[in-house]
């Protein structure tokens, strides 16, 4: 890679001992595209909180590929689920991608998959396959949306926080939601719900006191929070419950002071994409999730 004067610029990697130092060093860069980088920012922040109380960190590795002038090119945060990637200020080159693959291999850790914005994640996944010969399967084509103003949705019902006695139902719905893409086990679903309950993140949409849909608000960043885990059981679908749940939860988060909400969708589900756009979510960029070892 050469600079504007034709001088060769070398790539190098900066490794971090934990998410705390990683976020201190890179938060300002990542927040320049806060919605696009909301996953990395949110995971890093949760890892920081874990490190602060002596818990095992969510972040198994944190790296920054940069030029010799320390301009960030790309960032990597490795968790037990994925290598999350994000782009920096400088242009991503083949050399930068090669450095990223090398550092992941040198970490000695299993790389479950890659997730991040396109085309960066596609390029890194291709470099990984070429270097390792390991096959990657497409887990999901995604789109990242953001919302600043909610379009109210018709329909009666009430948004309520999931109560302790409702945790088994929430765990069942979480497992049903995630197991379709092999993302979790029943035990993991129970752990996710327990943690979400303790942190006050999980909500039901109730009609007549009966839960009919679910959503979660988590991974807060400086200005946003992500709406996820949107699920309606099959027998309750096509009645507008998910629209009402997401609209109400999004409005609640805006009322709490967040500037906007972020949401990831599966592009293979045109119905949900249409629903979210009706609520007021606007597309930011496409993202992709690759799973390794399949």
PDB file of C-alpha atoms in Angstrom:
ATOM      1  CA  UNK A   1       0.000   0.000   0.000  1.00  0.00           C
ATOM      2  CA  UNK A   2       1.278   3.484  -0.894  1.00  0.00           C
ATOM      3  CA  UNK A   3       0.462   6.913   0.493  1.00  0.00           C
ATOM      4  CA  UNK A   4      -0.386  10.018  -1.564  1.00  0.00           C
ATOM      5  CA  UNK A   5       3.314  10.668  -2.157  1.00  0.00           C
ATOM      6  CA  UNK A   6       3.950   7.188  -3.500  1.00  0.00           C
ATOM      7  CA  UNK A   7       5.756   5.985  -0.367  1.00  0.00           C
ATOM      8  CA  UNK A   8       5.127   2.419   0.698  1.00  0.00           C
ATOM      9  CA  UNK A   9       2.987   2.082   3.833  1.00  0.00           C
ATOM     10  CA  UNK A  10       3.460  -1.023   5.932  1.00  0.00           C
ATOM     11  CA  UNK A  11       0.660  -2.735   7.792  1.00  0.00           C
ATOM     12  CA  UNK A  12       0.955  -3.852  11.388  1.00  0.00           C
ATOM     13  CA  UNK A  13      -1.324  -5.269  14.047  1.00  0.00           C
ATOM     14  CA  UNK A  14      -1.977  -3.905  17.497  1.00  0.00           C
ATOM     15  CA  UNK A  15      -3.128  -6.557  19.963  1.00  0.00           C
ATOM     16  CA  UNK A  16      -5.046  -5.779  23.148  1.00  0.00           C
ATOM     17  CA  UNK A  17      -5.027  -7.670  26.419  1.00  0.00           C
ATOM     18  CA  UNK A  18      -8.699  -6.974  26.953  1.00  0.00           C
ATOM     19  CA  UNK A  19     -11.771  -5.122  25.776  1.00  0.00           C
ATOM     20  CA  UNK A  20     -11.147  -2.241  28.172  1.00  0.00           C
ATOM     21  CA  UNK A  21      -7.958  -1.095  26.473  1.00  0.00           C
ATOM     22  CA  UNK A  22      -9.402  -1.947  23.055  1.00  0.00           C
ATOM     23  CA  UNK A  23     -12.420   0.295  23.580  1.00  0.00           C
ATOM     24  CA  UNK A  24     -10.382   3.098  25.141  1.00  0.00           C
ATOM     25  CA  UNK A  25      -8.150   3.117  22.085  1.00  0.00           C
ATOM     26  CA  UNK A  26     -10.760   2.673  19.366  1.00  0.00           C
ATOM     27  CA  UNK A  27     -14.164   3.828  20.551  1.00  0.00           C
ATOM     28  CA  UNK A  28     -13.817   7.211  18.867  1.00  0.00           C
ATOM     29  CA  UNK A  29     -13.165   5.540  15.510  1.00  0.00           C
ATOM     30  CA  UNK A  30     -15.955   2.989  15.837  1.00  0.00           C
ATOM     31  CA  UNK A  31     -18.500   5.623  16.846  1.00  0.00           C
ATOM     32  CA  UNK A  32     -18.002   7.491  13.582  1.00  0.00           C
ATOM     33  CA  UNK A  33     -20.301   4.835  12.128  1.00  0.00           C
ATOM     34  CA  UNK A  34     -22.090   3.914  15.310  1.00  0.00           C
ATOM     35  CA  UNK A  35     -25.046   2.061  13.778  1.00  0.00           C
ATOM     36  CA  UNK A  36     -22.818   0.030  11.441  1.00  0.00           C
ATOM     37  CA  UNK A  37     -20.470  -0.834  14.311  1.00  0.00           C
ATOM     38  CA  UNK A  38     -23.150  -1.252  16.986  1.00  0.00           C
ATOM     39  CA  UNK A  39     -22.503  -4.978  17.352  1.00  0.00           C
ATOM     40  CA  UNK A  40     -18.784  -4.543  18.022  1.00  0.00           C
ATOM     41  CA  UNK A  41     -19.339  -1.534  20.271  1.00  0.00           C
ATOM     42  CA  UNK A  42     -22.053  -3.281  22.270  1.00  0.00           C
ATOM     43  CA  UNK A  43     -20.108  -6.505  22.712  1.00  0.00           C
ATOM     44  CA  UNK A  44     -16.958  -4.610  23.669  1.00  0.00           C
ATOM     45  CA  UNK A  45     -18.854  -2.577  26.264  1.00  0.00           C
ATOM     46  CA  UNK A  46     -20.340  -5.715  27.814  1.00  0.00           C
ATOM     47  CA  UNK A  47     -16.875  -7.284  27.882  1.00  0.00           C
ATOM     48  CA  UNK A  48     -15.546  -4.175  29.652  1.00  0.00           C
ATOM     49  CA  UNK A  49     -18.238  -4.548  32.319  1.00  0.00           C
ATOM     50  CA  UNK A  50     -17.321  -8.205  32.804  1.00  0.00           C
ATOM     51  CA  UNK A  51     -13.631  -7.401  33.103  1.00  0.00           C
ATOM     52  CA  UNK A  52     -14.373  -4.689  35.666  1.00  0.00           C
ATOM     53  CA  UNK A  53     -15.934  -7.194  38.084  1.00  0.00           C
ATOM     54  CA  UNK A  54     -13.460  -9.987  37.440  1.00  0.00           C
ATOM     55  CA  UNK A  55     -15.750 -12.151  35.316  1.00  0.00           C
ATOM     56  CA  UNK A  56     -14.422 -14.045  32.283  1.00  0.00           C
ATOM     57  CA  UNK A  57     -14.399 -11.596  29.400  1.00  0.00           C
ATOM     58  CA  UNK A  58     -16.761 -11.979  26.486  1.00  0.00           C
ATOM     59  CA  UNK A  59     -13.896 -10.821  24.256  1.00  0.00           C
ATOM     60  CA  UNK A  60     -11.458 -13.649  23.595  1.00  0.00           C
ATOM     61  CA  UNK A  61      -9.288 -11.408  21.454  1.00  0.00           C
ATOM     62  CA  UNK A  62      -9.195  -7.804  20.255  1.00  0.00           C
ATOM     63  CA  UNK A  63      -7.032  -6.497  17.430  1.00  0.00           C
ATOM     64  CA  UNK A  64      -6.566  -3.463  15.247  1.00  0.00           C
ATOM     65  CA  UNK A  65      -4.894  -3.666  11.848  1.00  0.00           C
ATOM     66  CA  UNK A  66      -3.271  -0.318  11.118  1.00  0.00           C
ATOM     67  CA  UNK A  67      -0.769   1.424   8.907  1.00  0.00           C
ATOM     68  CA  UNK A  68       2.685   2.227  10.202  1.00  0.00           C
ATOM     69  CA  UNK A  69       1.322   5.748  10.690  1.00  0.00           C
ATOM     70  CA  UNK A  70      -1.275   4.173  13.029  1.00  0.00           C
ATOM     71  CA  UNK A  71      -4.255   4.927  10.812  1.00  0.00           C
ATOM     72  CA  UNK A  72      -6.798   2.169  11.635  1.00  0.00           C
ATOM     73  CA  UNK A  73      -7.691  -0.068   8.708  1.00  0.00           C
ATOM     74  CA  UNK A  74      -9.887  -2.675  10.358  1.00  0.00           C
ATOM     75  CA  UNK A  75     -10.862  -3.962  13.790  1.00  0.00           C
ATOM     76  CA  UNK A  76     -11.532  -7.490  15.026  1.00  0.00           C
ATOM     77  CA  UNK A  77     -13.262  -8.618  18.215  1.00  0.00           C
ATOM     78  CA  UNK A  78     -13.325 -12.376  18.752  1.00  0.00           C
ATOM     79  CA  UNK A  79     -16.048 -13.888  20.935  1.00  0.00           C
ATOM     80  CA  UNK A  80     -17.108 -17.498  21.426  1.00  0.00           C
ATOM     81  CA  UNK A  81     -19.704 -16.992  18.679  1.00  0.00           C
ATOM     82  CA  UNK A  82     -17.920 -15.011  15.951  1.00  0.00           C
ATOM     83  CA  UNK A  83     -15.057 -12.878  14.793  1.00  0.00           C
ATOM     84  CA  UNK A  84     -16.794  -9.501  14.563  1.00  0.00           C
ATOM     85  CA  UNK A  85     -15.135  -7.143  12.075  1.00  0.00           C
ATOM     86  CA  UNK A  86     -15.364  -3.426  11.359  1.00  0.00           C
ATOM     87  CA  UNK A  87     -13.552  -1.053   9.026  1.00  0.00           C
ATOM     88  CA  UNK A  88     -11.361   1.866  10.044  1.00  0.00           C
ATOM     89  CA  UNK A  89     -10.318   5.128   8.390  1.00  0.00           C
ATOM     90  CA  UNK A  90      -7.786   3.778   5.877  1.00  0.00           C
ATOM     91  CA  UNK A  91      -8.703   1.689   2.845  1.00  0.00           C
ATOM     92  CA  UNK A  92      -8.812  -2.065   3.368  1.00  0.00           C
ATOM     93  CA  UNK A  93      -6.201  -3.811   1.212  1.00  0.00           C
ATOM     94  CA  UNK A  94      -5.243  -7.413   0.565  1.00  0.00           C
ATOM     95  CA  UNK A  95      -2.265  -6.886   2.849  1.00  0.00           C
ATOM     96  CA  UNK A  96      -4.515  -5.716   5.673  1.00  0.00           C
ATOM     97  CA  UNK A  97      -6.795  -8.728   5.230  1.00  0.00           C
ATOM     98  CA  UNK A  98      -3.770 -11.011   5.235  1.00  0.00           C
ATOM     99  CA  UNK A  99      -2.641  -9.496   8.529  1.00  0.00           C
ATOM    100  CA  UNK A 100      -6.109 -10.078   9.962  1.00  0.00           C
ATOM    101  CA  UNK A 101      -6.081 -13.747   8.960  1.00  0.00           C
ATOM    102  CA  UNK A 102      -2.577 -14.208  10.380  1.00  0.00           C
ATOM    103  CA  UNK A 103      -3.475 -12.764  13.761  1.00  0.00           C
ATOM    104  CA  UNK A 104      -6.573 -14.959  14.025  1.00  0.00           C
ATOM    105  CA  UNK A 105      -4.528 -18.043  13.200  1.00  0.00           C
ATOM    106  CA  UNK A 106      -1.796 -17.050  15.638  1.00  0.00           C
ATOM    107  CA  UNK A 107      -4.368 -16.619  18.414  1.00  0.00           C
ATOM    108  CA  UNK A 108      -4.749 -20.389  18.475  1.00  0.00           C
ATOM    109  CA  UNK A 109      -8.480 -20.051  19.056  1.00  0.00           C
ATOM    110  CA  UNK A 110     -11.308 -21.614  17.137  1.00  0.00           C
ATOM    111  CA  UNK A 111     -12.931 -19.133  14.746  1.00  0.00           C
ATOM    112  CA  UNK A 112     -16.654 -20.003  14.795  1.00  0.00           C
ATOM    113  CA  UNK A 113     -17.522 -17.572  12.028  1.00  0.00           C
ATOM    114  CA  UNK A 114     -17.357 -14.027  10.740  1.00  0.00           C
ATOM    115  CA  UNK A 115     -19.933 -11.277  11.018  1.00  0.00           C
ATOM    116  CA  UNK A 116     -19.780  -7.655   9.916  1.00  0.00           C
ATOM    117  CA  UNK A 117     -20.615  -5.137   7.194  1.00  0.00           C
ATOM    118  CA  UNK A 118     -20.276  -5.825   3.510  1.00  0.00           C
ATOM    119  CA  UNK A 119     -18.065  -5.926   1.507  1.00  0.00           C
ATOM    120  CA  UNK A 120     -15.382  -6.058   4.214  1.00  0.00           C
ATOM    121  CA  UNK A 121     -16.616  -9.298   5.772  1.00  0.00           C
ATOM    122  CA  UNK A 122     -16.961 -10.998   2.385  1.00  0.00           C
ATOM    123  CA  UNK A 123     -13.364 -10.092   1.576  1.00  0.00           C
ATOM    124  CA  UNK A 124     -12.045 -11.311   4.922  1.00  0.00           C
ATOM    125  CA  UNK A 125     -14.004 -14.567   4.667  1.00  0.00           C
ATOM    126  CA  UNK A 126     -12.595 -15.195   1.198  1.00  0.00           C
ATOM    127  CA  UNK A 127      -9.048 -14.522   2.426  1.00  0.00           C
ATOM    128  CA  UNK A 128      -9.627 -16.890   5.331  1.00  0.00           C
ATOM    129  CA  UNK A 129     -10.805 -19.680   2.994  1.00  0.00           C
ATOM    130  CA  UNK A 130      -7.834 -19.184   0.680  1.00  0.00           C
ATOM    131  CA  UNK A 131      -5.335 -19.271   3.530  1.00  0.00           C
ATOM    132  CA  UNK A 132      -6.828 -22.110   5.601  1.00  0.00           C
ATOM    133  CA  UNK A 133      -8.786 -24.171   3.088  1.00  0.00           C
ATOM    134  CA  UNK A 134     -11.599 -24.146   5.637  1.00  0.00           C
ATOM    135  CA  UNK A 135     -15.087 -23.999   4.227  1.00  0.00           C
ATOM    136  CA  UNK A 136     -17.452 -21.241   5.298  1.00  0.00           C
ATOM    137  CA  UNK A 137     -21.205 -21.386   4.907  1.00  0.00           C
ATOM    138  CA  UNK A 138     -23.506 -18.413   4.594  1.00  0.00           C
ATOM    139  CA  UNK A 139     -25.513 -18.278   7.818  1.00  0.00           C
ATOM    140  CA  UNK A 140     -27.444 -15.099   7.013  1.00  0.00           C
ATOM    141  CA  UNK A 141     -27.594 -12.130   4.689  1.00  0.00           C
ATOM    142  CA  UNK A 142     -28.468  -9.218   6.939  1.00  0.00           C
ATOM    143  CA  UNK A 143     -29.405  -5.577   6.765  1.00  0.00           C
ATOM    144  CA  UNK A 144     -28.762  -3.011   9.473  1.00  0.00           C
ATOM    145  CA  UNK A 145     -31.506  -0.474  10.101  1.00  0.00           C
ATOM    146  CA  UNK A 146     -31.780   2.555  12.343  1.00  0.00           C
ATOM    147  CA  UNK A 147     -34.801   4.451  13.642  1.00  0.00           C
ATOM    148  CA  UNK A 148     -35.154   7.958  15.056  1.00  0.00           C
ATOM    149  CA  UNK A 149     -38.945   8.372  14.900  1.00  0.00           C
ATOM    150  CA  UNK A 150     -41.552   5.672  15.445  1.00  0.00           C
ATOM    151  CA  UNK A 151     -44.606   5.328  13.252  1.00  0.00           C
ATOM    152  CA  UNK A 152     -47.273   4.197  15.773  1.00  0.00           C
ATOM    153  CA  UNK A 153     -48.829   0.830  14.986  1.00  0.00           C
ATOM    154  CA  UNK A 154     -52.532   0.002  15.320  1.00  0.00           C
ATOM    155  CA  UNK A 155     -53.685  -2.753  17.635  1.00  0.00           C
ATOM    156  CA  UNK A 156     -54.493  -3.195  21.304  1.00  0.00           C
ATOM    157  CA  UNK A 157     -51.948  -4.519  23.742  1.00  0.00           C
ATOM    158  CA  UNK A 158     -49.372  -3.622  26.378  1.00  0.00           C
ATOM    159  CA  UNK A 159     -45.572  -3.710  26.475  1.00  0.00           C
ATOM    160  CA  UNK A 160     -44.397  -5.309  29.729  1.00  0.00           C
ATOM    161  CA  UNK A 161     -41.043  -6.447  31.067  1.00  0.00           C
ATOM    162  CA  UNK A 162     -40.724 -10.202  31.248  1.00  0.00           C
ATOM    163  CA  UNK A 163     -41.321 -11.306  34.836  1.00  0.00           C
ATOM    164  CA  UNK A 164     -39.531 -14.059  36.728  1.00  0.00           C
ATOM    165  CA  UNK A 165     -42.442 -16.486  36.438  1.00  0.00           C
ATOM    166  CA  UNK A 166     -42.443 -15.931  32.663  1.00  0.00           C
ATOM    167  CA  UNK A 167     -38.811 -16.947  32.151  1.00  0.00           C
ATOM    168  CA  UNK A 168     -39.595 -20.521  31.011  1.00  0.00           C
ATOM    169  CA  UNK A 169     -41.839 -19.180  28.227  1.00  0.00           C
ATOM    170  CA  UNK A 170     -39.234 -16.588  27.220  1.00  0.00           C
ATOM    171  CA  UNK A 171     -36.552 -19.311  27.149  1.00  0.00           C
ATOM    172  CA  UNK A 172     -38.738 -21.526  24.954  1.00  0.00           C
ATOM    173  CA  UNK A 173     -39.353 -18.666  22.521  1.00  0.00           C
ATOM    174  CA  UNK A 174     -35.650 -17.751  22.531  1.00  0.00           C
ATOM    175  CA  UNK A 175     -34.705 -21.325  21.694  1.00  0.00           C
ATOM    176  CA  UNK A 176     -37.353 -21.512  18.960  1.00  0.00           C
ATOM    177  CA  UNK A 177     -36.045 -18.228  17.533  1.00  0.00           C
ATOM    178  CA  UNK A 178     -32.355 -19.147  17.532  1.00  0.00           C
ATOM    179  CA  UNK A 179     -32.468 -22.888  16.857  1.00  0.00           C
ATOM    180  CA  UNK A 180     -33.735 -22.342  13.330  1.00  0.00           C
ATOM    181  CA  UNK A 181     -30.249 -21.124  12.424  1.00  0.00           C
ATOM    182  CA  UNK A 182     -28.466 -23.422  14.917  1.00  0.00           C
ATOM    183  CA  UNK A 183     -27.409 -20.487  17.023  1.00  0.00           C
ATOM    184  CA  UNK A 184     -28.126 -21.825  20.518  1.00  0.00           C
ATOM    185  CA  UNK A 185     -28.961 -24.813  22.680  1.00  0.00           C
ATOM    186  CA  UNK A 186     -31.831 -25.000  25.164  1.00  0.00           C
ATOM    187  CA  UNK A 187     -29.393 -24.429  28.043  1.00  0.00           C
ATOM    188  CA  UNK A 188     -27.877 -21.406  26.287  1.00  0.00           C
ATOM    189  CA  UNK A 189     -31.363 -20.022  25.661  1.00  0.00           C
ATOM    190  CA  UNK A 190     -32.140 -20.290  29.367  1.00  0.00           C
ATOM    191  CA  UNK A 191     -28.872 -18.523  30.213  1.00  0.00           C
ATOM    192  CA  UNK A 192     -29.573 -15.747  27.700  1.00  0.00           C
ATOM    193  CA  UNK A 193     -33.035 -15.191  29.128  1.00  0.00           C
ATOM    194  CA  UNK A 194     -31.810 -15.235  32.732  1.00  0.00           C
ATOM    195  CA  UNK A 195     -29.144 -12.645  31.974  1.00  0.00           C
ATOM    196  CA  UNK A 196     -31.575 -10.530  29.945  1.00  0.00           C
ATOM    197  CA  UNK A 197     -34.100 -10.682  32.788  1.00  0.00           C
ATOM    198  CA  UNK A 198     -31.496  -9.615  35.357  1.00  0.00           C
ATOM    199  CA  UNK A 199     -30.482  -6.684  33.160  1.00  0.00           C
ATOM    200  CA  UNK A 200     -34.080  -5.676  32.403  1.00  0.00           C
ATOM    201  CA  UNK A 201     -33.717  -6.095  28.644  1.00  0.00           C
ATOM    202  CA  UNK A 202     -36.524  -8.491  27.722  1.00  0.00           C
ATOM    203  CA  UNK A 203     -40.131  -7.510  26.958  1.00  0.00           C
ATOM    204  CA  UNK A 204     -43.401  -9.199  26.057  1.00  0.00           C
ATOM    205  CA  UNK A 205     -46.256  -7.692  24.094  1.00  0.00           C
ATOM    206  CA  UNK A 206     -49.371  -8.820  25.924  1.00  0.00           C
ATOM    207  CA  UNK A 207     -52.971  -8.837  24.765  1.00  0.00           C
ATOM    208  CA  UNK A 208     -55.526  -9.465  27.496  1.00  0.00           C
ATOM    209  CA  UNK A 209     -52.670 -10.299  29.857  1.00  0.00           C
ATOM    210  CA  UNK A 210     -51.376 -13.052  27.568  1.00  0.00           C
ATOM    211  CA  UNK A 211     -47.871 -12.807  26.013  1.00  0.00           C
ATOM    212  CA  UNK A 212     -48.159 -12.890  22.215  1.00  0.00           C
ATOM    213  CA  UNK A 213     -44.794 -11.522  21.047  1.00  0.00           C
ATOM    214  CA  UNK A 214     -41.317 -10.784  22.429  1.00  0.00           C
ATOM    215  CA  UNK A 215     -38.403  -8.411  21.826  1.00  0.00           C
ATOM    216  CA  UNK A 216     -35.211  -7.360  23.536  1.00  0.00           C
ATOM    217  CA  UNK A 217     -33.394  -4.020  23.887  1.00  0.00           C
ATOM    218  CA  UNK A 218     -29.672  -4.475  24.555  1.00  0.00           C
ATOM    219  CA  UNK A 219     -26.090  -3.589  23.563  1.00  0.00           C
ATOM    220  CA  UNK A 220     -26.331   0.141  24.299  1.00  0.00           C
ATOM    221  CA  UNK A 221     -23.762   2.425  22.690  1.00  0.00           C
ATOM    222  CA  UNK A 222     -23.182   6.143  23.122  1.00  0.00           C
ATOM    223  CA  UNK A 223     -26.332   7.139  21.246  1.00  0.00           C
ATOM    224  CA  UNK A 224     -28.226   3.974  20.404  1.00  0.00           C
ATOM    225  CA  UNK A 225     -29.524   0.639  21.604  1.00  0.00           C
ATOM    226  CA  UNK A 226     -30.224  -2.477  19.549  1.00  0.00           C
ATOM    227  CA  UNK A 227     -33.628  -4.114  19.272  1.00  0.00           C
ATOM    228  CA  UNK A 228     -33.277  -7.875  18.809  1.00  0.00           C
ATOM    229  CA  UNK A 229     -34.761 -11.280  19.593  1.00  0.00           C
ATOM    230  CA  UNK A 230     -38.043 -10.331  17.948  1.00  0.00           C
ATOM    231  CA  UNK A 231     -40.229 -13.421  18.045  1.00  0.00           C
ATOM    232  CA  UNK A 232     -43.904 -14.290  17.709  1.00  0.00           C
ATOM    233  CA  UNK A 233     -44.978 -17.944  18.009  1.00  0.00           C
ATOM    234  CA  UNK A 234     -46.487 -19.357  14.800  1.00  0.00           C
ATOM    235  CA  UNK A 235     -50.034 -19.518  16.141  1.00  0.00           C
ATOM    236  CA  UNK A 236     -49.937 -15.775  16.961  1.00  0.00           C
ATOM    237  CA  UNK A 237     -48.527 -14.492  13.685  1.00  0.00           C
ATOM    238  CA  UNK A 238     -50.146 -12.271  11.035  1.00  0.00           C
ATOM    239  CA  UNK A 239     -51.984 -10.248  13.648  1.00  0.00           C
ATOM    240  CA  UNK A 240     -49.602  -7.291  13.915  1.00  0.00           C
ATOM    241  CA  UNK A 241     -48.233  -8.294  17.317  1.00  0.00           C
ATOM    242  CA  UNK A 242     -44.546  -8.096  16.329  1.00  0.00           C
ATOM    243  CA  UNK A 243     -45.092  -4.660  14.768  1.00  0.00           C
ATOM    244  CA  UNK A 244     -46.785  -3.406  17.930  1.00  0.00           C
ATOM    245  CA  UNK A 245     -44.095  -4.924  20.168  1.00  0.00           C
ATOM    246  CA  UNK A 246     -41.137  -3.503  18.229  1.00  0.00           C
ATOM    247  CA  UNK A 247     -42.782  -0.087  17.790  1.00  0.00           C
ATOM    248  CA  UNK A 248     -43.603   0.186  21.489  1.00  0.00           C
ATOM    249  CA  UNK A 249     -40.176  -0.999  22.624  1.00  0.00           C
ATOM    250  CA  UNK A 250     -38.412   1.320  20.173  1.00  0.00           C
ATOM    251  CA  UNK A 251     -40.448   4.261  21.422  1.00  0.00           C
ATOM    252  CA  UNK A 252     -39.673   3.328  25.009  1.00  0.00           C
ATOM    253  CA  UNK A 253     -35.949   3.372  24.268  1.00  0.00           C
ATOM    254  CA  UNK A 254     -36.224   6.779  22.562  1.00  0.00           C
ATOM    255  CA  UNK A 255     -38.156   8.058  25.572  1.00  0.00           C
ATOM    256  CA  UNK A 256     -35.327   6.844  27.808  1.00  0.00           C
ATOM    257  CA  UNK A 257     -32.956   9.172  25.943  1.00  0.00           C
ATOM    258  CA  UNK A 258     -31.420   7.124  23.152  1.00  0.00           C
ATOM    259  CA  UNK A 259     -31.064   9.108  19.935  1.00  0.00           C
ATOM    260  CA  UNK A 260     -31.972   6.133  17.790  1.00  0.00           C
ATOM    261  CA  UNK A 261     -32.512   2.380  17.784  1.00  0.00           C
ATOM    262  CA  UNK A 262     -30.621  -0.169  15.682  1.00  0.00           C
ATOM    263  CA  UNK A 263     -32.020  -3.407  14.314  1.00  0.00           C
ATOM    264  CA  UNK A 264     -30.586  -6.303  12.261  1.00  0.00           C
ATOM    265  CA  UNK A 265     -32.837  -8.184   9.852  1.00  0.00           C
ATOM    266  CA  UNK A 266     -32.635 -11.373   7.835  1.00  0.00           C
ATOM    267  CA  UNK A 267     -32.880 -10.390   4.170  1.00  0.00           C
ATOM    268  CA  UNK A 268     -34.395 -13.796   3.411  1.00  0.00           C
ATOM    269  CA  UNK A 269     -37.494 -12.678   5.322  1.00  0.00           C
ATOM    270  CA  UNK A 270     -39.113  -9.898   3.259  1.00  0.00           C
ATOM    271  CA  UNK A 271     -42.105  -9.749   5.606  1.00  0.00           C
ATOM    272  CA  UNK A 272     -40.085  -8.698   8.637  1.00  0.00           C
ATOM    273  CA  UNK A 273     -38.069  -6.197   6.585  1.00  0.00           C
ATOM    274  CA  UNK A 274     -41.315  -4.633   5.380  1.00  0.00           C
ATOM    275  CA  UNK A 275     -42.716  -4.547   8.920  1.00  0.00           C
ATOM    276  CA  UNK A 276     -39.699  -2.734  10.315  1.00  0.00           C
ATOM    277  CA  UNK A 277     -39.709  -0.183   7.514  1.00  0.00           C
ATOM    278  CA  UNK A 278     -43.368   0.526   8.246  1.00  0.00           C
ATOM    279  CA  UNK A 279     -42.428   1.209  11.867  1.00  0.00           C
ATOM    280  CA  UNK A 280     -39.865   3.765  10.700  1.00  0.00           C
ATOM    281  CA  UNK A 281     -36.601   1.840  10.448  1.00  0.00           C
ATOM    282  CA  UNK A 282     -34.344   2.977   7.590  1.00  0.00           C
ATOM    283  CA  UNK A 283     -31.612   0.889   5.967  1.00  0.00           C
ATOM    284  CA  UNK A 284     -28.014   1.792   6.858  1.00  0.00           C
ATOM    285  CA  UNK A 285     -25.976  -0.968   5.189  1.00  0.00           C
ATOM    286  CA  UNK A 286     -25.878  -4.675   4.459  1.00  0.00           C
ATOM    287  CA  UNK A 287     -24.131  -7.102   6.768  1.00  0.00           C
ATOM    288  CA  UNK A 288     -23.325 -10.788   6.499  1.00  0.00           C
ATOM    289  CA  UNK A 289     -22.778 -13.728   8.837  1.00  0.00           C
ATOM    290  CA  UNK A 290     -20.575 -16.662   7.800  1.00  0.00           C
ATOM    291  CA  UNK A 291     -20.304 -19.829   9.840  1.00  0.00           C
ATOM    292  CA  UNK A 292     -17.131 -21.915   9.722  1.00  0.00           C
ATOM    293  CA  UNK A 293     -16.597 -25.653   9.805  1.00  0.00           C
ATOM    294  CA  UNK A 294     -19.730 -26.587   7.856  1.00  0.00           C
TER     295      UNK A 294
END
